[in-house]
PDB file of C-alpha atoms in Angstrom:
ATOM      1  CA  ASP A1307     141.797 135.765 328.740  1.00 71.00           C
ATOM      2  CA  ALA A1308     144.719 134.394 331.278  1.00 84.00           C
ATOM      3  CA  ARG A1309     144.199 130.578 331.975  1.00 92.00           C
ATOM      4  CA  VAL A1310     146.580 127.760 333.407  1.00 96.00           C
ATOM      5  CA  THR A1311     147.621 125.463 330.306  1.00 97.00           C
ATOM      6  CA  GLN A1312     148.124 121.861 330.721  1.00 97.00           C
ATOM      7  CA  THR A1313     149.402 119.310 328.385  1.00 97.00           C
ATOM      8  CA  PRO A1314     148.673 116.503 327.395  1.00 97.00           C
ATOM      9  CA  ARG A1315     144.941 116.691 328.270  1.00 96.00           C
ATOM     10  CA  HIS A1316     144.559 112.925 328.006  1.00 96.00           C
ATOM     11  CA  LYS A1317     147.238 110.380 328.206  1.00 97.00           C
ATOM     12  CA  VAL A1318     146.922 106.572 328.100  1.00 98.00           C
ATOM     13  CA  THR A1319     150.205 104.666 328.671  1.00 97.00           C
ATOM     14  CA  GLU A1320     151.293 101.276 330.046  1.00 97.00           C
ATOM     15  CA  MET A1321     152.939 100.352 333.318  1.00 97.00           C
ATOM     16  CA  GLY A1322     156.442 101.135 333.746  1.00 97.00           C
ATOM     17  CA  GLN A1323     156.599 104.064 331.367  1.00 98.00           C
ATOM     18  CA  GLU A1324     157.725 107.448 332.156  1.00 98.00           C
ATOM     19  CA  VAL A1325     154.879 110.029 332.061  1.00 98.00           C
ATOM     20  CA  THR A1326     155.674 113.958 332.045  1.00 98.00           C
ATOM     21  CA  MET A1327     152.950 116.448 332.459  1.00 98.00           C
ATOM     22  CA  ARG A1328     153.404 120.013 331.783  1.00 98.00           C
ATOM     23  CA  CYS A1329     152.095 123.400 332.942  1.00 98.00           C
ATOM     24  CA  GLN A1330     151.912 126.924 331.730  1.00 98.00           C
ATOM     25  CA  PRO A1331     151.283 129.079 334.787  1.00 97.00           C
ATOM     26  CA  ILE A1332     149.382 132.244 334.330  1.00 95.00           C
ATOM     27  CA  LEU A1333     151.743 135.056 333.426  1.00 94.00           C
ATOM     28  CA  GLY A1334     152.836 137.073 336.453  1.00 91.00           C
ATOM     29  CA  HIS A1335     151.829 134.108 339.268  1.00 92.00           C
ATOM     30  CA  ASN A1336     154.572 133.221 341.567  1.00 90.00           C
ATOM     31  CA  THR A1337     153.119 130.181 343.014  1.00 92.00           C
ATOM     32  CA  VAL A1338     152.122 127.099 341.460  1.00 95.00           C
ATOM     33  CA  PHE A1339     150.569 124.008 342.551  1.00 95.00           C
ATOM     34  CA  TRP A1340     150.082 120.208 341.727  1.00 97.00           C
ATOM     35  CA  TYR A1341     146.918 118.525 342.734  1.00 96.00           C
ATOM     36  CA  ARG A1342     145.825 115.165 341.994  1.00 97.00           C
ATOM     37  CA  GLN A1343     142.179 113.877 341.762  1.00 95.00           C
ATOM     38  CA  THR A1344     140.933 110.459 342.263  1.00 94.00           C
ATOM     39  CA  MET A1345     137.535 109.438 343.402  1.00 90.00           C
ATOM     40  CA  MET A1346     138.901 107.471 346.424  1.00 90.00           C
ATOM     41  CA  GLN A1347     140.929 110.537 347.794  1.00 90.00           C
ATOM     42  CA  GLY A1348     139.640 113.514 346.159  1.00 91.00           C
ATOM     43  CA  LEU A1349     141.803 116.467 345.578  1.00 93.00           C
ATOM     44  CA  GLU A1350     145.381 115.938 347.201  1.00 93.00           C
ATOM     45  CA  LEU A1351     148.079 118.738 347.143  1.00 93.00           C
ATOM     46  CA  LEU A1352     151.226 116.868 345.634  1.00 95.00           C
ATOM     47  CA  ALA A1353     153.696 119.856 345.532  1.00 95.00           C
ATOM     48  CA  TYR A1354     153.926 123.625 344.803  1.00 93.00           C
ATOM     49  CA  PHE A1355     156.444 126.075 344.249  1.00 94.00           C
ATOM     50  CA  ARG A1356     157.277 129.728 344.853  1.00 92.00           C
ATOM     51  CA  ASN A1357     159.366 132.052 342.697  1.00 92.00           C
ATOM     52  CA  ARG A1358     160.300 128.750 340.944  1.00 94.00           C
ATOM     53  CA  ALA A1359     161.582 127.140 344.239  1.00 93.00           C
ATOM     54  CA  PRO A1360     160.167 123.785 345.591  1.00 92.00           C
ATOM     55  CA  LEU A1361     158.385 124.851 349.047  1.00 90.00           C
ATOM     56  CA  ASP A1362     156.430 121.506 349.930  1.00 88.00           C
ATOM     57  CA  ASP A1363     156.506 118.199 347.956  1.00 87.00           C
ATOM     58  CA  SER A1364     155.233 116.103 351.231  1.00 88.00           C
ATOM     59  CA  GLY A1365     152.126 115.115 349.263  1.00 88.00           C
ATOM     60  CA  MET A1366     154.266 113.188 346.675  1.00 92.00           C
ATOM     61  CA  PRO A1367     155.399 110.007 346.498  1.00 88.00           C
ATOM     62  CA  LYS A1368     159.210 110.180 346.158  1.00 87.00           C
ATOM     63  CA  ASP A1369     160.260 107.085 344.752  1.00 92.00           C
ATOM     64  CA  ARG A1370     158.562 108.020 341.559  1.00 96.00           C
ATOM     65  CA  PHE A1371     157.261 111.044 341.282  1.00 96.00           C
ATOM     66  CA  SER A1372     159.422 114.499 340.757  1.00 96.00           C
ATOM     67  CA  ALA A1373     158.145 117.987 340.173  1.00 96.00           C
ATOM     68  CA  GLU A1374     160.122 120.855 338.765  1.00 96.00           C
ATOM     69  CA  MET A1375     160.034 124.262 337.741  1.00 96.00           C
ATOM     70  CA  PRO A1376     162.699 124.976 334.894  1.00 94.00           C
ATOM     71  CA  ASP A1377     161.591 128.398 333.962  1.00 93.00           C
ATOM     72  CA  ALA A1378     158.902 130.844 335.230  1.00 93.00           C
ATOM     73  CA  THR A1379     156.510 129.744 332.261  1.00 95.00           C
ATOM     74  CA  LEU A1380     156.960 125.987 332.767  1.00 97.00           C
ATOM     75  CA  ALA A1381     155.971 123.284 335.494  1.00 98.00           C
ATOM     76  CA  THR A1382     156.826 119.750 335.054  1.00 98.00           C
ATOM     77  CA  LEU A1383     155.455 116.520 336.666  1.00 98.00           C
ATOM     78  CA  LYS A1384     157.022 113.279 335.970  1.00 97.00           C
ATOM     79  CA  ILE A1385     156.308 109.604 336.948  1.00 97.00           C
ATOM     80  CA  GLN A1386     158.861 107.269 336.475  1.00 97.00           C
ATOM     81  CA  PRO A1387     157.997 104.338 336.330  1.00 96.00           C
ATOM     82  CA  SER A1388     154.142 104.561 336.259  1.00 97.00           C
ATOM     83  CA  GLU A1389     151.941 102.051 337.763  1.00 97.00           C
ATOM     84  CA  PRO A1390     148.035 101.673 337.356  1.00 97.00           C
ATOM     85  CA  ARG A1391     147.508 103.234 340.866  1.00 96.00           C
ATOM     86  CA  ASP A1392     148.971 106.610 339.307  1.00 97.00           C
ATOM     87  CA  SER A1393     145.556 106.788 337.269  1.00 97.00           C
ATOM     88  CA  ALA A1394     143.883 109.858 338.247  1.00 97.00           C
ATOM     89  CA  VAL A1395     143.313 113.631 337.019  1.00 97.00           C
ATOM     90  CA  TYR A1396     146.556 115.637 337.643  1.00 98.00           C
ATOM     91  CA  PHE A1397     145.890 119.334 338.090  1.00 97.00           C
ATOM     92  CA  CYS A1398     148.010 122.087 337.877  1.00 97.00           C
ATOM     93  CA  ALA A1399     147.057 125.483 339.630  1.00 95.00           C
ATOM     94  CA  SER A1400     148.944 128.862 339.766  1.00 94.00           C
ATOM     95  CA  GLY A1401     148.312 132.049 341.898  1.00 90.00           C
ATOM     96  CA  LEU A1402     150.033 135.210 343.920  1.00 83.00           C
ATOM     97  CA  MET A1403     151.748 134.901 347.060  1.00 70.00           C
ATOM     98  CA  GLU A1404     150.149 138.244 347.890  1.00 67.00           C
ATOM     99  CA  GLY A1405     146.544 137.232 346.740  1.00 63.00           C
ATOM    100  CA  ASN A1406     144.100 134.826 347.745  1.00 72.00           C
ATOM    101  CA  THR A1407     142.813 132.941 344.505  1.00 83.00           C
ATOM    102  CA  ILE A1408     144.143 129.870 342.820  1.00 89.00           C
ATOM    103  CA  TYR A1409     143.255 129.420 339.303  1.00 92.00           C
ATOM    104  CA  PHE A1410     143.182 125.587 337.848  1.00 94.00           C
ATOM    105  CA  GLY A1411     143.961 124.245 334.435  1.00 95.00           C
ATOM    106  CA  GLU A1412     141.828 121.872 332.693  1.00 94.00           C
ATOM    107  CA  GLY A1413     143.788 118.836 333.967  1.00 96.00           C
ATOM    108  CA  SER A1414     145.669 115.943 332.583  1.00 97.00           C
ATOM    109  CA  TRP A1415     143.526 112.844 332.712  1.00 96.00           C
ATOM    110  CA  LEU A1416     146.159 109.659 333.025  1.00 98.00           C
ATOM    111  CA  THR A1417     145.263 106.451 332.692  1.00 98.00           C
ATOM    112  CA  VAL A1418     148.141 103.724 333.197  1.00 98.00           C
ATOM    113  CA  VAL A1419     147.079 100.304 331.922  1.00 97.00           C
TER     114      VAL A1419
ATOM    115  CA  ALA Y1416     145.700 121.097 360.769  1.00 77.00           C
ATOM    116  CA  GLN Y1417     142.899 122.339 358.490  1.00 85.00           C
ATOM    117  CA  SER Y1418     140.184 120.129 357.453  1.00 91.00           C
ATOM    118  CA  VAL Y1419     136.765 120.355 355.307  1.00 95.00           C
ATOM    119  CA  THR Y1420     134.004 118.068 355.399  1.00 96.00           C
ATOM    120  CA  GLN Y1421     131.382 118.179 352.918  1.00 96.00           C
ATOM    121  CA  LEU Y1422     128.037 116.611 353.905  1.00 93.00           C
ATOM    122  CA  GLY Y1423     126.251 114.876 351.596  1.00 91.00           C
ATOM    123  CA  SER Y1424     128.155 113.349 348.568  1.00 93.00           C
ATOM    124  CA  HIS Y1425     125.357 113.509 346.273  1.00 96.00           C
ATOM    125  CA  VAL Y1426     122.233 116.100 346.689  1.00 97.00           C
ATOM    126  CA  SER Y1427     119.341 116.262 344.394  1.00 97.00           C
ATOM    127  CA  VAL Y1428     116.852 119.080 343.897  1.00 97.00           C
ATOM    128  CA  SER Y1429     114.097 119.752 341.438  1.00 97.00           C
ATOM    129  CA  GLU Y1430     114.898 122.750 339.053  1.00 97.00           C
ATOM    130  CA  GLY Y1431     113.695 125.913 340.571  1.00 97.00           C
ATOM    131  CA  ALA Y1432     114.221 124.715 343.901  1.00 98.00           C
ATOM    132  CA  LEU Y1433     116.461 126.067 346.607  1.00 98.00           C
ATOM    133  CA  VAL Y1434     120.026 124.512 346.403  1.00 98.00           C
ATOM    134  CA  LEU Y1435     121.831 124.125 349.674  1.00 98.00           C
ATOM    135  CA  LEU Y1436     125.486 122.474 349.806  1.00 98.00           C
ATOM    136  CA  ARG Y1437     126.885 122.231 353.455  1.00 98.00           C
ATOM    137  CA  CYS Y1438     130.436 122.717 354.227  1.00 97.00           C
ATOM    138  CA  ASN Y1439     132.243 122.506 357.906  1.00 97.00           C
ATOM    139  CA  TYR Y1440     135.933 123.540 358.356  1.00 95.00           C
ATOM    140  CA  SER Y1441     138.367 123.302 360.772  1.00 92.00           C
ATOM    141  CA  SER Y1442     141.246 125.606 361.259  1.00 86.00           C
ATOM    142  CA  SER Y1443     143.480 126.836 363.898  1.00 80.00           C
ATOM    143  CA  VAL Y1444     143.593 130.265 362.551  1.00 83.00           C
ATOM    144  CA  PRO Y1445     140.896 132.647 361.079  1.00 82.00           C
ATOM    145  CA  PRO Y1446     140.081 130.765 357.660  1.00 87.00           C
ATOM    146  CA  TYR Y1447     140.088 131.975 354.344  1.00 90.00           C
ATOM    147  CA  LEU Y1448     137.086 129.782 352.534  1.00 92.00           C
ATOM    148  CA  PHE Y1449     136.400 128.950 349.112  1.00 94.00           C
ATOM    149  CA  TRP Y1450     133.792 127.063 346.548  1.00 97.00           C
ATOM    150  CA  TYR Y1451     134.756 125.667 343.353  1.00 96.00           C
ATOM    151  CA  VAL Y1452     132.666 123.922 340.893  1.00 97.00           C
ATOM    152  CA  GLN Y1453     133.734 121.443 338.479  1.00 95.00           C
ATOM    153  CA  TYR Y1454     131.666 120.609 335.495  1.00 94.00           C
ATOM    154  CA  PRO Y1455     132.409 117.003 333.633  1.00 89.00           C
ATOM    155  CA  ASN Y1456     135.870 116.678 332.192  1.00 85.00           C
ATOM    156  CA  GLN Y1457     136.694 120.195 333.255  1.00 88.00           C
ATOM    157  CA  GLY Y1458     138.824 121.679 335.428  1.00 90.00           C
ATOM    158  CA  LEU Y1459     137.963 123.706 338.830  1.00 93.00           C
ATOM    159  CA  GLN Y1460     136.435 127.121 338.509  1.00 94.00           C
ATOM    160  CA  LEU Y1461     136.169 129.646 341.579  1.00 93.00           C
ATOM    161  CA  LEU Y1462     132.456 130.342 342.463  1.00 96.00           C
ATOM    162  CA  LEU Y1463     133.177 132.507 345.512  1.00 95.00           C
ATOM    163  CA  LYS Y1464     135.552 133.283 348.219  1.00 92.00           C
ATOM    164  CA  TYR Y1465     135.453 134.404 351.702  1.00 92.00           C
ATOM    165  CA  THR Y1466     138.436 136.216 353.092  1.00 88.00           C
ATOM    166  CA  THR Y1467     137.710 139.176 355.435  1.00 85.00           C
ATOM    167  CA  GLY Y1468     134.909 141.325 356.016  1.00 86.00           C
ATOM    168  CA  ALA Y1469     131.260 140.838 355.124  1.00 88.00           C
ATOM    169  CA  THR Y1470     130.332 137.318 356.165  1.00 90.00           C
ATOM    170  CA  LEU Y1471     127.742 136.572 353.373  1.00 96.00           C
ATOM    171  CA  VAL Y1472     129.571 136.458 350.168  1.00 96.00           C
ATOM    172  CA  LYS Y1473     127.981 136.476 346.614  1.00 96.00           C
ATOM    173  CA  GLY Y1474     129.812 134.507 343.731  1.00 95.00           C
ATOM    174  CA  ILE Y1475     128.811 133.763 340.002  1.00 95.00           C
ATOM    175  CA  ASN Y1476     125.838 132.221 338.718  1.00 94.00           C
ATOM    176  CA  GLY Y1477     123.617 133.268 341.494  1.00 96.00           C
ATOM    177  CA  PHE Y1478     125.128 131.372 344.151  1.00 97.00           C
ATOM    178  CA  GLU Y1479     126.176 132.800 347.663  1.00 97.00           C
ATOM    179  CA  ALA Y1480     127.792 131.648 351.144  1.00 98.00           C
ATOM    180  CA  GLU Y1481     127.565 132.705 354.397  1.00 96.00           C
ATOM    181  CA  PHE Y1482     130.659 132.365 356.841  1.00 95.00           C
ATOM    182  CA  LYS Y1483     129.624 131.415 360.295  1.00 95.00           C
ATOM    183  CA  LYS Y1484     132.486 131.322 362.630  1.00 92.00           C
ATOM    184  CA  SER Y1485     130.139 129.916 365.765  1.00 93.00           C
ATOM    185  CA  GLU Y1486     129.238 126.995 363.549  1.00 94.00           C
ATOM    186  CA  THR Y1487     132.578 126.513 361.446  1.00 94.00           C
ATOM    187  CA  SER Y1488     130.442 126.527 358.528  1.00 96.00           C
ATOM    188  CA  PHE Y1489     130.463 128.107 354.814  1.00 97.00           C
ATOM    189  CA  HIS Y1490     127.143 126.643 353.235  1.00 98.00           C
ATOM    190  CA  LEU Y1491     126.674 127.407 349.628  1.00 98.00           C
ATOM    191  CA  THR Y1492     123.340 128.265 348.635  1.00 98.00           C
ATOM    192  CA  LYS Y1493     121.197 129.319 345.396  1.00 98.00           C
ATOM    193  CA  PRO Y1494     117.704 130.071 345.679  1.00 97.00           C
ATOM    194  CA  SER Y1495     116.543 128.602 342.464  1.00 97.00           C
ATOM    195  CA  ALA Y1496     118.441 125.746 340.541  1.00 97.00           C
ATOM    196  CA  HIS Y1497     118.808 125.599 336.924  1.00 97.00           C
ATOM    197  CA  MET Y1498     119.577 122.520 334.972  1.00 96.00           C
ATOM    198  CA  SER Y1499     123.041 124.222 334.424  1.00 96.00           C
ATOM    199  CA  ASP Y1500     123.992 124.037 337.919  1.00 97.00           C
ATOM    200  CA  ALA Y1501     124.410 119.942 337.932  1.00 97.00           C
ATOM    201  CA  ALA Y1502     128.135 119.563 338.585  1.00 97.00           C
ATOM    202  CA  GLU Y1503     130.242 118.597 341.230  1.00 97.00           C
ATOM    203  CA  TYR Y1504     131.077 121.390 344.054  1.00 98.00           C
ATOM    204  CA  PHE Y1505     134.010 121.529 346.444  1.00 97.00           C
ATOM    205  CA  CYS Y1506     134.540 123.109 349.370  1.00 97.00           C
ATOM    206  CA  ALA Y1507     138.095 124.609 350.475  1.00 94.00           C
ATOM    207  CA  VAL Y1508     140.095 126.043 353.143  1.00 92.00           C
ATOM    208  CA  SER Y1509     143.309 127.778 353.549  1.00 88.00           C
ATOM    209  CA  GLU Y1510     145.254 129.435 356.557  1.00 80.00           C
ATOM    210  CA  GLY Y1511     147.495 131.270 354.638  1.00 70.00           C
ATOM    211  CA  GLY Y1512     144.870 132.910 351.831  1.00 65.00           C
ATOM    212  CA  GLY Y1513     145.648 130.322 349.591  1.00 66.00           C
ATOM    213  CA  ALA Y1514     149.350 130.894 349.136  1.00 72.00           C
ATOM    214  CA  ASP Y1515     150.370 127.650 350.895  1.00 77.00           C
ATOM    215  CA  GLY Y1516     147.625 125.741 348.735  1.00 84.00           C
ATOM    216  CA  LEU Y1517     144.069 124.866 349.537  1.00 89.00           C
ATOM    217  CA  THR Y1518     142.431 121.949 351.634  1.00 91.00           C
ATOM    218  CA  PHE Y1519     139.602 120.491 349.895  1.00 93.00           C
ATOM    219  CA  GLY Y1520     136.631 118.658 350.950  1.00 95.00           C
ATOM    220  CA  LYS Y1521     135.530 115.584 349.033  1.00 94.00           C
ATOM    221  CA  GLY Y1522     133.025 117.001 347.121  1.00 96.00           C
ATOM    222  CA  THR Y1523     129.025 117.159 346.612  1.00 97.00           C
ATOM    223  CA  HIS Y1524     127.451 116.030 343.154  1.00 97.00           C
ATOM    224  CA  LEU Y1525     124.483 118.341 342.389  1.00 97.00           C
ATOM    225  CA  ILE Y1526     121.737 116.718 340.576  1.00 97.00           C
ATOM    226  CA  ILE Y1527     119.140 118.928 339.109  1.00 97.00           C
ATOM    227  CA  GLN Y1528     115.790 117.145 338.606  1.00 96.00           C
ATOM    228  CA  PRO Y1529     113.648 118.483 335.498  1.00 93.00           C
TER     229      PRO Y1529
END
């Protein structure tokens, strides 16, 4: 059963620490998205990649967030330094450009204290 | 720019009653419309989607939605609620078939009363 896999599932870290979240998209999918979910803002698109190339990261705070796709099976989202306001659930999703369905991972639940 | 409005952050229905979750969208081009469900501490699962063609779309778990262009709506319904339907429901819109990401509504928390 193909699925998007995210690690870690849960992370508690101290303010100022670096946090890296990883995502393995569904094999063969050429588009990968990063979303952030908070109570106040709901689901926000942070960035997305197509064929490993970044297409749009306008939703991402540039000073502390970075997203990369080192290869077709791995996408990363890094926060450095982390702040309490970064506490949220971060979802990775993948899909095919030619298709019209996006599949979500289980999320990485981040708490910054 | 596209946007989604979900009326009612919380909806409560009795078990066995009709479920109606409202969604209105704004889009400058013919939209692709989606409903996702999120159970506690889990990711989002696709319930159904509208792309083109038949405006009444059937999804999983007995849910269906109807695309009404004149009303810019895509309301989600289920004839008879079950306790297991309690979850958060998100309506989403895309102008590119999802290829450029989805714009989500704020979500509606569905509560099922026994």
